[in-house]
Amino acid sequence: MRVALWRALHVRLDSAPHVLADEVGLQLANPDDDWRQRPDMDPQFSRSFRASIVARARFVEDLVSEQADQGVTQYVILGAGLDTFAQRRPEIAANIRVFEIDQPETQA
């Protein structure tokens, strides 16, 4: 959940252009209204974490897009958590099989 919220904070706090635009995870997490008041959501505390999370996700998604153009037909996300690739990138997800693997409770 924390990663999903940090990805949303990236869109809400960091200057455009955004490395990754993802507020879908925020909708899936459906946190309490005061979620931004949590200590782990502090803008300064979370800054480097947000940067790392969105950079890693963007790198992988660009690679998946490139490989899909080269004929790769599957994308397996281990520890998927609240990953939102398929919802945010339907133009790619429609042409490949996306497998999200995580603990049953997380996937529910």
mmCIF file with all atom_site columns, C-alpha atoms in Angstrom, residues 21-91:
data_model
loop_
_atom_site.group_PDB
_atom_site.id
_atom_site.type_symbol
_atom_site.label_atom_id
_atom_site.label_alt_id
_atom_site.label_comp_id
_atom_site.label_asym_id
_atom_site.label_entity_id
_atom_site.label_seq_id
_atom_site.pdbx_PDB_ins_code
_atom_site.Cartn_x
_atom_site.Cartn_y
_atom_site.Cartn_z
_atom_site.occupancy
_atom_site.B_iso_or_equiv
_atom_site.pdbx_formal_charge
_atom_site.auth_seq_id
_atom_site.auth_comp_id
_atom_site.auth_asym_id
_atom_site.auth_atom_id
_atom_site.pdbx_PDB_model_num
ATOM 1  C CA . ALA A 1 21 ? 1.520  9.116   -13.575 1.00 0.00 ? 21 ALA A CA 1
ATOM 2  C CA . ASP A 1 22 ? -0.178 6.695   -11.223 1.00 0.00 ? 22 ASP A CA 1
ATOM 3  C CA . GLU A 1 23 ? -3.110 7.554   -9.016  1.00 0.00 ? 23 GLU A CA 1
ATOM 4  C CA . VAL A 1 24 ? -4.920 4.282   -9.776  1.00 0.00 ? 24 VAL A CA 1
ATOM 5  C CA . GLY A 1 25 ? -3.108 2.620   -6.867  1.00 0.00 ? 25 GLY A CA 1
ATOM 6  C CA . LEU A 1 26 ? -4.471 5.317   -4.584  1.00 0.00 ? 26 LEU A CA 1
ATOM 7  C CA . GLN A 1 27 ? -7.988 4.419   -5.684  1.00 0.00 ? 27 GLN A CA 1
ATOM 8  C CA . LEU A 1 28 ? -7.298 0.711   -5.118  1.00 0.00 ? 28 LEU A CA 1
ATOM 9  C CA . ALA A 1 29 ? -5.782 1.320   -1.670  1.00 0.00 ? 29 ALA A CA 1
ATOM 10 C CA . ASN A 1 30 ? -8.709 3.545   -0.716  1.00 0.00 ? 30 ASN A CA 1
ATOM 11 C CA . PRO A 1 31 ? -6.955 4.988   2.347   1.00 0.00 ? 31 PRO A CA 1
ATOM 12 C CA . ASP A 1 32 ? -8.560 7.125   5.039   1.00 0.00 ? 32 ASP A CA 1
ATOM 13 C CA . ASP A 1 33 ? -8.977 10.808  4.173   1.00 0.00 ? 33 ASP A CA 1
ATOM 14 C CA . ASP A 1 34 ? -5.998 11.717  6.350   1.00 0.00 ? 34 ASP A CA 1
ATOM 15 C CA . TRP A 1 35 ? -3.559 9.388   4.542   1.00 0.00 ? 35 TRP A CA 1
ATOM 16 C CA . ARG A 1 36 ? -1.225 12.258  3.668   1.00 0.00 ? 36 ARG A CA 1
ATOM 17 C CA . GLN A 1 37 ? -0.762 12.976  7.386   1.00 0.00 ? 37 GLN A CA 1
ATOM 18 C CA . ARG A 1 38 ? 0.904  9.592   7.969   1.00 0.00 ? 38 ARG A CA 1
ATOM 19 C CA . PRO A 1 39 ? 4.577  9.960   8.991   1.00 0.00 ? 39 PRO A CA 1
ATOM 20 C CA . ASP A 1 40 ? 5.688  7.801   6.038   1.00 0.00 ? 40 ASP A CA 1
ATOM 21 C CA . MET A 1 41 ? 3.942  10.192  3.626   1.00 0.00 ? 41 MET A CA 1
ATOM 22 C CA . ASP A 1 42 ? 5.902  13.247  4.762   1.00 0.00 ? 42 ASP A CA 1
ATOM 23 C CA . PRO A 1 43 ? 7.041  15.038  1.577   1.00 0.00 ? 43 PRO A CA 1
ATOM 24 C CA . GLN A 1 44 ? 10.692 15.338  2.664   1.00 0.00 ? 44 GLN A CA 1
ATOM 25 C CA . PHE A 1 45 ? 10.947 11.900  4.266   1.00 0.00 ? 45 PHE A CA 1
ATOM 26 C CA . SER A 1 46 ? 9.430  10.146  1.252   1.00 0.00 ? 46 SER A CA 1
ATOM 27 C CA . ARG A 1 47 ? 11.170 12.164  -1.467  1.00 0.00 ? 47 ARG A CA 1
ATOM 28 C CA . SER A 1 48 ? 14.007 9.741   -2.224  1.00 0.00 ? 48 SER A CA 1
ATOM 29 C CA . PHE A 1 49 ? 11.714 6.733   -1.835  1.00 0.00 ? 49 PHE A CA 1
ATOM 30 C CA . ARG A 1 50 ? 9.219  8.234   -4.305  1.00 0.00 ? 50 ARG A CA 1
ATOM 31 C CA . ALA A 1 51 ? 12.001 8.940   -6.789  1.00 0.00 ? 51 ALA A CA 1
ATOM 32 C CA . SER A 1 52 ? 13.330 5.403   -6.547  1.00 0.00 ? 52 SER A CA 1
ATOM 33 C CA . ILE A 1 53 ? 9.898  3.795   -6.837  1.00 0.00 ? 53 ILE A CA 1
ATOM 34 C CA . VAL A 1 54 ? 8.764  5.747   -9.898  1.00 0.00 ? 54 VAL A CA 1
ATOM 35 C CA . ALA A 1 55 ? 12.134 5.519   -11.668 1.00 0.00 ? 55 ALA A CA 1
ATOM 36 C CA . ARG A 1 56 ? 12.242 1.745   -11.256 1.00 0.00 ? 56 ARG A CA 1
ATOM 37 C CA . ALA A 1 57 ? 8.644  1.353   -12.427 1.00 0.00 ? 57 ALA A CA 1
ATOM 38 C CA . ARG A 1 58 ? 9.189  3.626   -15.433 1.00 0.00 ? 58 ARG A CA 1
ATOM 39 C CA . PHE A 1 59 ? 12.337 1.777   -16.463 1.00 0.00 ? 59 PHE A CA 1
ATOM 40 C CA . VAL A 1 60 ? 10.575 -1.585  -16.334 1.00 0.00 ? 60 VAL A CA 1
ATOM 41 C CA . GLU A 1 61 ? 7.471  -0.323  -18.130 1.00 0.00 ? 61 GLU A CA 1
ATOM 42 C CA . ASP A 1 62 ? 9.554  1.205   -20.918 1.00 0.00 ? 62 ASP A CA 1
ATOM 43 C CA . LEU A 1 63 ? 11.399 -2.106  -21.249 1.00 0.00 ? 63 LEU A CA 1
ATOM 44 C CA . VAL A 1 64 ? 8.114  -4.059  -21.350 1.00 0.00 ? 64 VAL A CA 1
ATOM 45 C CA . SER A 1 65 ? 6.793  -1.711  -24.032 1.00 0.00 ? 65 SER A CA 1
ATOM 46 C CA . GLU A 1 66 ? 9.965  -2.102  -26.106 1.00 0.00 ? 66 GLU A CA 1
ATOM 47 C CA . GLN A 1 67 ? 9.943  -5.879  -25.747 1.00 0.00 ? 67 GLN A CA 1
ATOM 48 C CA . ALA A 1 68 ? 6.233  -6.122  -26.590 1.00 0.00 ? 68 ALA A CA 1
ATOM 49 C CA . ASP A 1 69 ? 7.061  -4.362  -29.869 1.00 0.00 ? 69 ASP A CA 1
ATOM 50 C CA . GLN A 1 70 ? 9.697  -7.067  -30.455 1.00 0.00 ? 70 GLN A CA 1
ATOM 51 C CA . GLY A 1 71 ? 7.204  -9.908  -30.003 1.00 0.00 ? 71 GLY A CA 1
ATOM 52 C CA . VAL A 1 72 ? 7.345  -10.670 -26.265 1.00 0.00 ? 72 VAL A CA 1
ATOM 53 C CA . THR A 1 73 ? 3.881  -11.822 -25.227 1.00 0.00 ? 73 THR A CA 1
ATOM 54 C CA . GLN A 1 74 ? 4.043  -12.115 -21.428 1.00 0.00 ? 74 GLN A CA 1
ATOM 55 C CA . TYR A 1 75 ? 4.864  -9.842  -18.496 1.00 0.00 ? 75 TYR A CA 1
ATOM 56 C CA . VAL A 1 76 ? 5.172  -11.446 -15.056 1.00 0.00 ? 76 VAL A CA 1
ATOM 57 C CA . ILE A 1 77 ? 5.118  -9.128  -12.037 1.00 0.00 ? 77 ILE A CA 1
ATOM 58 C CA . LEU A 1 78 ? 6.448  -10.828 -8.913  1.00 0.00 ? 78 LEU A CA 1
ATOM 59 C CA . GLY A 1 79 ? 5.384  -9.197  -5.652  1.00 0.00 ? 79 GLY A CA 1
ATOM 60 C CA . ALA A 1 80 ? 2.787  -7.263  -7.627  1.00 0.00 ? 80 ALA A CA 1
ATOM 61 C CA . GLY A 1 81 ? 1.075  -5.694  -4.625  1.00 0.00 ? 81 GLY A CA 1
ATOM 62 C CA . LEU A 1 82 ? -1.096 -2.871  -5.925  1.00 0.00 ? 82 LEU A CA 1
ATOM 63 C CA . ASP A 1 83 ? 0.635  -2.684  -9.300  1.00 0.00 ? 83 ASP A CA 1
ATOM 64 C CA . THR A 1 84 ? -1.458 -0.778  -11.830 1.00 0.00 ? 84 THR A CA 1
ATOM 65 C CA . PHE A 1 85 ? 0.387  -1.411  -15.094 1.00 0.00 ? 85 PHE A CA 1
ATOM 66 C CA . ALA A 1 86 ? -2.570 -3.116  -16.802 1.00 0.00 ? 86 ALA A CA 1
ATOM 67 C CA . GLN A 1 87 ? -4.947 -0.312  -15.826 1.00 0.00 ? 87 GLN A CA 1
ATOM 68 C CA . ARG A 1 88 ? -2.616 2.544   -16.761 1.00 0.00 ? 88 ARG A CA 1
ATOM 69 C CA . ARG A 1 89 ? -1.115 1.053   -19.915 1.00 0.00 ? 89 ARG A CA 1
ATOM 70 C CA . PRO A 1 90 ? -4.041 -0.710  -21.634 1.00 0.00 ? 90 PRO A CA 1
ATOM 71 C CA . GLU A 1 91 ? -2.487 -0.132  -25.064 1.00 0.00 ? 91 GLU A CA 1
#
